[in-house]
Amino acid sequence: MTDRTATRACAPAGSGPDRSDRGVTRQRPHYAALDGLRGLAAISVLLFHLGHWQGHPWLAANAGLAVDFFFCLSGYVLSVAYRETLDQGMATRTFAVLRLVRLMPLVILGTLISAAYLAARIVLLHDSTISVAELARATAFGLLCLPMLDASRAIGGPQVFPLNGPQYTLFLEIVVNIAWAALRRIDGMGSALAIVAAGYALMALVGIGGDEAASFWTGLPRVFGAFYAGVGLYHAQSRFALIRNARWRFLFWPLLGLSALLFYWPQGLSFWVGWSWSLIVSPLLVLSGAHVVLRGRVARASAVLGALSFPVYALHYPIFVWINAVYQAILGSRSFAVGTGLALPGVLIASWLILRWWDEPVRRAMTTWLRTRAPQRVANGV
């Protein structure tokens, strides 16, 4: 899309390393506050989309800004977790495989859930507008996490991932992750700041897009600008004691309150407010959140929110289309209150079950298989 004031789909919520690839990274700090914020941001994106998909765009009207936080957090956390391992000889190919292990199980499942919905429309409702051949092609592209630039509206076009619109940000995440690893020899604070400056300058010129074919390329400045803001934070912490000062934690709660106010403001904010939040507030949230220490129940709640963040983000559209179709078939009418009342808990519950019974087991199995095939390479990162 080309509209500068909002985005229709946001970035990956679970973009950092986790238990499935801890064996290939050095022990990293655990950022409990950032885990919790990831989960809250993913739920905000869910509400944002529920409002837009049901014709009530006032609901979490600006939560599309969460995309910048997700990408910035990804740049920071991946630098903390992998930078030394990459410098010690981990191949870009090995890193790319690990990222795909982290992201692809839910990408694949989300594609299949949406494809099954459209197939059900063909079989049960005799929907002649849906081409079986085009659905098969969209499914293949989705399973490979590749954009489909010519999808018809009948299957979800002009979205470049017609079966799961938000998936375009997962594609961009994979692109920027692999580019960062491949270019690590020139990675430093200076180059990171240059990429941030170029990314945000291009965003100011062309706006924000990426989800539709006509604006697909405009997603690149956003993902590179926000991701490298996180990379730049990592390098700044390693060089300047001021950035490592724990007093940054005092900014976290005020910035969180400001962000919540902006996310849930019932009217769309101007492009420049969002652009400024992305460039200034989002990196400060990551920096300050990295210094916040949570304990007890709050820490446990943050851990749950962090675990849920990626399933909620990756699966909320495929789950919604089924809930939306079933309740309308039963009631014979459409209701925003009923749709939201069913979809919100439905997505959260389904995401938790899928996390425990699909995502985590599949990632463990894939990691075990990789270690069996190349134990030195995967276990030691070489």
Short mmCIF file of C-alpha atoms in Angstrom, two decimals:
data_model
loop_
_atom_site.label_atom_id
_atom_site.label_comp_id
_atom_site.label_asym_id
_atom_site.label_seq_id
_atom_site.Cartn_x
_atom_site.Cartn_y
_atom_site.Cartn_z
CA MET A 1 0.00 0.00 0.00
CA THR A 2 1.13 3.55 -0.55
CA ASP A 3 -0.81 5.37 2.17
CA ARG A 4 1.69 6.92 4.54
CA THR A 5 -0.59 6.91 7.57
CA ALA A 6 -1.04 3.22 8.27
CA THR A 7 0.02 -0.30 7.40
CA ARG A 8 -2.28 -3.22 6.89
CA ALA A 9 0.07 -5.88 8.16
CA CYS A 10 2.85 -5.79 10.66
CA ALA A 11 6.13 -7.40 11.41
CA PRO A 12 7.17 -10.66 12.93
CA ALA A 13 6.57 -10.80 16.63
CA GLY A 14 8.77 -13.73 17.47
CA SER A 15 11.86 -12.77 15.58
CA GLY A 16 14.55 -13.46 18.17
CA PRO A 17 16.32 -16.72 18.92
CA ASP A 18 14.70 -19.12 21.36
CA ARG A 19 15.11 -22.56 22.85
CA SER A 20 15.24 -24.26 19.45
CA ASP A 21 18.53 -22.55 18.57
CA ARG A 22 20.12 -21.82 21.94
CA GLY A 23 22.59 -24.59 21.28
CA VAL A 24 24.21 -22.57 18.54
CA THR A 25 24.49 -19.24 20.31
CA ARG A 26 26.31 -18.04 23.34
CA GLN A 27 24.26 -17.56 26.50
CA ARG A 28 22.40 -14.30 26.07
CA PRO A 29 20.70 -12.03 28.56
CA HIS A 30 16.98 -12.62 29.00
CA TYR A 31 14.98 -9.49 28.31
CA ALA A 32 11.76 -10.18 30.19
CA ALA A 33 10.32 -6.69 29.75
CA LEU A 34 10.88 -6.84 26.00
CA ASP A 35 9.27 -10.28 25.87
CA GLY A 36 6.16 -8.87 27.52
CA LEU A 37 6.15 -5.86 25.24
CA ARG A 38 6.43 -8.15 22.20
CA GLY A 39 3.32 -9.99 23.32
CA LEU A 40 1.34 -6.81 24.00
CA ALA A 41 2.39 -5.41 20.63
CA ALA A 42 1.27 -8.61 18.86
CA ILE A 43 -2.15 -8.43 20.55
CA SER A 44 -2.38 -4.77 19.52
CA VAL A 45 -1.71 -5.78 15.93
CA LEU A 46 -4.45 -8.41 16.23
CA LEU A 47 -6.91 -5.75 17.42
CA PHE A 48 -5.76 -3.36 14.69
CA HIS A 49 -6.53 -5.94 12.03
CA LEU A 50 -9.82 -7.02 13.62
CA GLY A 51 -10.94 -3.41 13.40
CA HIS A 52 -9.85 -2.96 9.80
CA TRP A 53 -11.13 -6.31 8.56
CA GLN A 54 -14.56 -5.67 10.09
CA GLY A 55 -14.96 -2.05 9.07
CA HIS A 56 -14.12 -0.42 12.41
CA PRO A 57 -10.68 1.15 11.87
CA TRP A 58 -10.82 3.10 15.16
CA LEU A 59 -9.85 -0.07 17.07
CA ALA A 60 -6.12 0.17 17.87
CA ALA A 61 -6.01 2.53 14.90
CA ASN A 62 -2.23 3.07 14.96
CA ALA A 63 -0.99 -0.30 16.20
CA GLY A 64 0.56 -0.80 12.77
CA LEU A 65 3.50 1.08 14.30
CA ALA A 66 4.37 -2.15 16.08
CA VAL A 67 6.10 -3.26 12.89
CA ASP A 68 8.98 -0.90 13.62
CA PHE A 69 9.36 -2.12 17.17
CA PHE A 70 9.43 -5.75 16.03
CA PHE A 71 12.09 -5.11 13.40
CA CYS A 72 14.19 -2.93 15.72
CA LEU A 73 14.00 -5.55 18.48
CA SER A 74 15.00 -8.22 15.99
CA GLY A 75 18.12 -6.29 14.96
CA TYR A 76 19.15 -5.80 18.57
CA VAL A 77 18.45 -9.31 19.87
CA LEU A 78 19.96 -11.11 16.88
CA SER A 79 23.11 -9.01 17.26
CA VAL A 80 23.36 -9.93 20.94
CA ALA A 81 22.72 -13.61 20.26
CA TYR A 82 24.62 -14.23 17.04
CA ARG A 83 27.18 -11.53 16.34
CA GLU A 84 30.07 -13.17 18.20
CA THR A 85 29.16 -16.60 16.82
CA LEU A 86 29.11 -15.23 13.27
CA ASP A 87 32.46 -13.53 13.84
CA GLN A 88 33.86 -16.86 15.05
CA GLY A 89 33.00 -18.56 11.78
CA MET A 90 29.32 -19.48 11.59
CA ALA A 91 28.41 -19.66 7.91
CA THR A 92 25.67 -17.43 6.57
CA ARG A 93 23.97 -20.60 5.30
CA THR A 94 23.90 -22.08 8.81
CA PHE A 95 22.46 -18.88 10.23
CA ALA A 96 19.82 -18.78 7.48
CA VAL A 97 18.79 -22.37 8.22
CA LEU A 98 18.39 -21.55 11.91
CA ARG A 99 16.20 -18.56 11.13
CA LEU A 100 14.05 -20.65 8.82
CA VAL A 101 13.67 -23.27 11.55
CA ARG A 102 12.44 -20.52 13.84
CA LEU A 103 9.98 -18.94 11.42
CA MET A 104 8.79 -21.49 8.89
CA PRO A 105 6.72 -23.98 10.94
CA LEU A 106 4.08 -21.33 11.63
CA VAL A 107 4.39 -19.83 8.15
CA ILE A 108 3.61 -23.25 6.67
CA LEU A 109 0.74 -23.92 9.05
CA GLY A 110 -0.80 -20.49 8.49
CA THR A 111 -0.69 -20.98 4.72
CA LEU A 112 -2.36 -24.38 4.98
CA ILE A 113 -5.12 -23.10 7.29
CA SER A 114 -6.00 -20.29 4.87
CA ALA A 115 -5.74 -22.55 1.84
CA ALA A 116 -8.13 -25.01 3.54
CA TYR A 117 -10.61 -22.16 4.09
CA LEU A 118 -10.65 -21.21 0.42
CA ALA A 119 -10.84 -24.87 -0.59
CA ALA A 120 -13.85 -25.24 1.69
CA ARG A 121 -15.50 -22.31 -0.07
CA ILE A 122 -14.98 -24.04 -3.40
CA VAL A 123 -16.33 -27.41 -2.21
CA LEU A 124 -19.09 -26.38 0.20
CA LEU A 125 -20.23 -23.04 -1.20
CA HIS A 126 -19.42 -23.74 -4.85
CA ASP A 127 -17.56 -20.42 -5.04
CA SER A 128 -16.80 -20.18 -8.75
CA THR A 129 -14.75 -16.98 -8.36
CA ILE A 130 -11.87 -18.95 -6.85
CA SER A 131 -9.59 -20.67 -9.34
CA VAL A 132 -8.28 -24.02 -8.14
CA ALA A 133 -5.10 -23.53 -10.15
CA GLU A 134 -4.51 -20.06 -8.67
CA LEU A 135 -5.20 -21.33 -5.17
CA ALA A 136 -2.66 -24.12 -5.69
CA ARG A 137 -0.10 -21.60 -6.91
CA ALA A 138 -0.78 -19.22 -3.99
CA THR A 139 -0.40 -22.14 -1.58
CA ALA A 140 2.95 -23.11 -3.11
CA PHE A 141 4.21 -19.50 -2.91
CA GLY A 142 2.99 -19.19 0.68
CA LEU A 143 4.62 -22.44 1.77
CA LEU A 144 7.92 -21.18 0.35
CA CYS A 145 7.36 -17.72 1.88
CA LEU A 146 7.71 -16.06 -1.51
CA PRO A 147 5.59 -13.10 -2.67
CA MET A 148 2.96 -13.64 -5.35
CA LEU A 149 2.65 -10.39 -7.25
CA ASP A 150 -0.33 -11.24 -9.46
CA ALA A 151 -2.92 -12.68 -7.04
CA SER A 152 -6.56 -11.95 -7.87
CA ARG A 153 -8.95 -10.44 -5.37
CA ALA A 154 -10.85 -13.72 -5.19
CA ILE A 155 -8.02 -15.31 -3.19
CA GLY A 156 -6.76 -12.22 -1.36
CA GLY A 157 -4.98 -10.05 -3.92
CA PRO A 158 -3.52 -7.56 -4.43
CA GLN A 159 -1.81 -8.69 -1.21
CA VAL A 160 1.52 -10.26 -2.15
CA PHE A 161 0.79 -13.05 0.33
CA PRO A 162 -2.90 -13.47 -0.47
CA LEU A 163 -3.47 -16.40 1.89
CA ASN A 164 -2.00 -14.57 4.88
CA GLY A 165 -1.46 -10.85 4.34
CA PRO A 166 0.80 -10.22 7.35
CA GLN A 167 3.22 -12.86 6.04
CA TYR A 168 4.90 -10.24 3.85
CA THR A 169 6.69 -8.91 6.91
CA LEU A 170 8.01 -12.39 7.68
CA PHE A 171 9.44 -12.49 4.18
CA LEU A 172 11.08 -9.10 4.79
CA GLU A 173 12.41 -10.36 8.13
CA ILE A 174 14.09 -13.30 6.41
CA VAL A 175 15.57 -11.00 3.77
CA VAL A 176 17.06 -8.54 6.25
CA ASN A 177 18.30 -11.31 8.56
CA ILE A 178 20.23 -13.04 5.78
CA ALA A 179 21.54 -9.74 4.38
CA TRP A 180 22.83 -8.77 7.84
CA ALA A 181 24.64 -12.08 8.29
CA ALA A 182 26.08 -12.04 4.78
CA LEU A 183 27.37 -8.46 5.17
CA ARG A 184 28.70 -8.91 8.71
CA ARG A 185 32.28 -8.12 7.68
CA ILE A 186 31.26 -4.52 7.02
CA ASP A 187 28.82 -4.40 9.92
CA GLY A 188 29.58 -1.69 12.47
CA MET A 189 27.98 1.30 14.12
CA GLY A 190 28.86 3.60 11.23
CA SER A 191 27.41 1.36 8.55
CA ALA A 192 24.33 0.66 10.71
CA LEU A 193 23.66 4.37 11.14
CA ALA A 194 24.12 4.93 7.40
CA ILE A 195 21.53 2.25 6.61
CA VAL A 196 19.15 3.71 9.21
CA ALA A 197 19.52 7.17 7.67
CA ALA A 198 18.99 5.86 4.15
CA GLY A 199 16.01 3.73 5.17
CA TYR A 200 14.16 6.50 6.97
CA ALA A 201 14.97 9.05 4.26
CA LEU A 202 13.46 6.73 1.65
CA MET A 203 10.43 6.14 3.87
CA ALA A 204 9.93 9.90 4.02
CA LEU A 205 10.05 10.07 0.22
CA VAL A 206 7.98 7.05 -0.82
CA GLY A 207 5.88 6.25 2.24
CA ILE A 208 5.31 2.84 3.76
CA GLY A 209 4.14 -0.23 1.90
CA GLY A 210 5.16 -3.74 1.02
CA ASP A 211 1.95 -5.70 1.45
CA GLU A 212 0.56 -5.10 -2.06
CA ALA A 213 2.15 -5.67 -5.44
CA ALA A 214 2.11 -2.00 -6.43
CA SER A 215 4.05 -0.94 -3.33
CA PHE A 216 5.99 -4.12 -2.62
CA TRP A 217 9.48 -2.68 -2.87
CA THR A 218 8.70 0.17 -0.44
CA GLY A 219 8.72 -2.34 2.42
CA LEU A 220 12.51 -2.65 2.10
CA PRO A 221 13.45 0.82 3.42
CA ARG A 222 11.29 0.24 6.48
CA VAL A 223 12.63 -3.18 7.38
CA PHE A 224 16.28 -2.21 6.82
CA GLY A 225 15.91 1.13 8.61
CA ALA A 226 14.19 -0.30 11.68
CA PHE A 227 16.28 -3.50 11.86
CA TYR A 228 19.57 -1.62 11.64
CA ALA A 229 18.39 0.80 14.33
CA GLY A 230 18.50 -2.25 16.61
CA VAL A 231 21.89 -3.28 15.22
CA GLY A 232 23.16 0.24 15.85
CA LEU A 233 21.98 0.04 19.47
CA TYR A 234 24.00 -3.13 19.93
CA HIS A 235 27.16 -1.49 18.60
CA ALA A 236 26.56 1.67 20.64
CA GLN A 237 26.26 -0.41 23.84
CA SER A 238 29.56 -2.09 23.12
CA ARG A 239 31.32 1.24 22.60
CA PHE A 240 29.76 3.76 24.97
CA ALA A 241 29.30 3.42 28.72
CA LEU A 242 26.46 5.92 28.57
CA ILE A 243 24.35 3.51 26.50
CA ARG A 244 25.09 0.71 28.97
CA ASN A 245 23.92 2.80 31.93
CA ALA A 246 21.08 1.03 33.76
CA ARG A 247 19.32 4.34 34.34
CA TRP A 248 17.83 4.05 30.87
CA ARG A 249 15.30 1.74 32.51
CA PHE A 250 13.49 4.76 33.96
CA LEU A 251 12.40 5.73 30.43
CA PHE A 252 10.71 2.40 29.76
CA TRP A 253 7.37 2.93 31.51
CA PRO A 254 6.80 6.50 30.26
CA LEU A 255 7.66 5.41 26.72
CA LEU A 256 5.38 2.41 27.05
CA GLY A 257 2.53 4.68 28.15
CA LEU A 258 3.16 7.06 25.25
CA SER A 259 3.22 4.18 22.79
CA ALA A 260 -0.03 2.72 24.15
CA LEU A 261 -1.67 6.14 23.79
CA LEU A 262 -0.55 6.40 20.18
CA PHE A 263 -1.44 2.80 19.31
CA TYR A 264 -4.96 3.09 20.70
CA TRP A 265 -5.72 6.65 19.64
CA PRO A 266 -9.03 6.18 17.79
CA GLN A 267 -7.97 8.15 14.73
CA GLY A 268 -5.12 7.54 12.36
CA LEU A 269 -2.07 9.66 13.12
CA SER A 270 -0.14 11.55 10.48
CA PHE A 271 2.71 9.85 8.66
CA TRP A 272 5.24 12.10 10.39
CA VAL A 273 4.05 11.17 13.89
CA GLY A 274 4.48 7.49 13.04
CA TRP A 275 7.81 8.11 11.31
CA SER A 276 9.12 10.01 14.36
CA TRP A 277 7.89 7.32 16.75
CA SER A 278 9.64 4.68 14.68
CA LEU A 279 12.93 6.57 14.47
CA ILE A 280 13.11 7.83 18.07
CA VAL A 281 10.70 6.10 20.46
CA SER A 282 10.94 2.54 19.17
CA PRO A 283 14.75 2.25 19.60
CA LEU A 284 14.49 3.92 23.01
CA LEU A 285 11.88 1.33 24.02
CA VAL A 286 14.30 -1.44 23.08
CA LEU A 287 17.21 0.24 24.86
CA SER A 288 15.30 1.02 28.05
CA GLY A 289 13.47 -2.32 28.08
CA ALA A 290 16.77 -4.17 27.91
CA HIS A 291 17.67 -2.62 31.28
CA VAL A 292 14.36 -3.39 33.02
CA VAL A 293 14.37 -6.32 35.44
CA LEU A 294 11.06 -8.08 36.11
CA ARG A 295 10.45 -10.63 38.84
CA GLY A 296 7.75 -12.93 40.13
CA ARG A 297 4.34 -12.98 38.53
CA VAL A 298 5.08 -10.07 36.24
CA ALA A 299 8.12 -11.88 34.85
CA ARG A 300 6.09 -15.07 34.34
CA ALA A 301 3.29 -13.15 32.61
CA SER A 302 5.86 -11.48 30.35
CA ALA A 303 7.28 -14.88 29.45
CA VAL A 304 3.82 -16.11 28.44
CA LEU A 305 3.19 -12.99 26.37
CA GLY A 306 6.56 -13.36 24.68
CA ALA A 307 5.89 -17.00 23.84
CA LEU A 308 2.49 -16.14 22.38
CA SER A 309 3.66 -13.18 20.34
CA PHE A 310 4.81 -14.96 17.20
CA PRO A 311 1.94 -17.48 16.95
CA VAL A 312 -0.57 -14.68 17.46
CA TYR A 313 1.05 -12.59 14.77
CA ALA A 314 1.65 -15.35 12.24
CA LEU A 315 -1.72 -17.06 12.61
CA HIS A 316 -4.27 -14.39 13.45
CA TYR A 317 -5.51 -13.94 9.89
CA PRO A 318 -5.92 -17.67 9.06
CA ILE A 319 -7.73 -18.28 12.36
CA PHE A 320 -9.90 -15.19 11.94
CA VAL A 321 -11.22 -16.15 8.50
CA TRP A 322 -12.50 -19.47 9.88
CA ILE A 323 -14.09 -17.91 12.97
CA ASN A 324 -15.63 -15.15 10.87
CA ALA A 325 -17.11 -17.57 8.36
CA VAL A 326 -18.48 -20.05 10.91
CA TYR A 327 -20.22 -17.54 13.17
CA GLN A 328 -21.81 -15.74 10.18
CA ALA A 329 -23.04 -19.06 8.81
CA ILE A 330 -24.65 -19.82 12.17
CA LEU A 331 -26.12 -16.36 12.86
CA GLY A 332 -26.88 -15.44 9.27
CA SER A 333 -25.50 -11.94 9.80
CA ARG A 334 -22.33 -10.02 10.54
CA SER A 335 -21.67 -8.40 13.93
CA PHE A 336 -18.54 -6.51 14.92
CA ALA A 337 -19.12 -7.26 18.62
CA VAL A 338 -19.65 -10.97 18.04
CA GLY A 339 -16.78 -11.25 15.57
CA THR A 340 -14.33 -9.50 17.85
CA GLY A 341 -15.63 -11.27 20.95
CA LEU A 342 -15.03 -14.63 19.32
CA ALA A 343 -11.85 -13.86 17.38
CA LEU A 344 -9.84 -12.25 20.17
CA PRO A 345 -9.98 -15.18 22.65
CA GLY A 346 -10.13 -17.66 19.78
CA VAL A 347 -6.84 -16.47 18.30
CA LEU A 348 -5.12 -16.39 21.71
CA ILE A 349 -6.28 -19.87 22.71
CA ALA A 350 -5.57 -21.42 19.31
CA SER A 351 -2.14 -19.76 19.23
CA TRP A 352 -1.22 -21.22 22.61
CA LEU A 353 -2.35 -24.71 21.62
CA ILE A 354 -0.52 -24.53 18.30
CA LEU A 355 2.62 -23.23 20.03
CA ARG A 356 2.65 -26.21 22.42
CA TRP A 357 1.48 -28.95 20.05
CA TRP A 358 2.95 -27.89 16.71
CA ASP A 359 5.49 -25.08 16.73
CA GLU A 360 7.72 -26.12 19.62
CA PRO A 361 7.73 -29.86 18.82
CA VAL A 362 8.44 -29.24 15.13
CA ARG A 363 11.29 -26.86 15.89
CA ARG A 364 12.80 -29.29 18.40
CA ALA A 365 12.60 -32.12 15.87
CA MET A 366 14.15 -30.01 13.10
CA THR A 367 16.97 -28.85 15.37
CA THR A 368 17.68 -32.42 16.48
CA TRP A 369 17.75 -33.55 12.84
CA LEU A 370 20.15 -30.76 11.91
CA ARG A 371 22.48 -31.66 14.77
CA THR A 372 22.43 -35.29 13.64
CA ARG A 373 23.37 -34.34 10.08
CA ALA A 374 26.03 -31.76 10.93
CA PRO A 375 26.70 -31.84 14.68
CA GLN A 376 29.86 -29.72 14.65
CA ARG A 377 28.40 -27.11 12.34
CA VAL A 378 25.14 -26.67 14.21
CA ALA A 379 26.31 -27.19 17.77
CA ASN A 380 29.43 -25.05 17.44
CA GLY A 381 28.31 -22.63 14.73
CA VAL A 382 31.08 -23.43 12.27
#
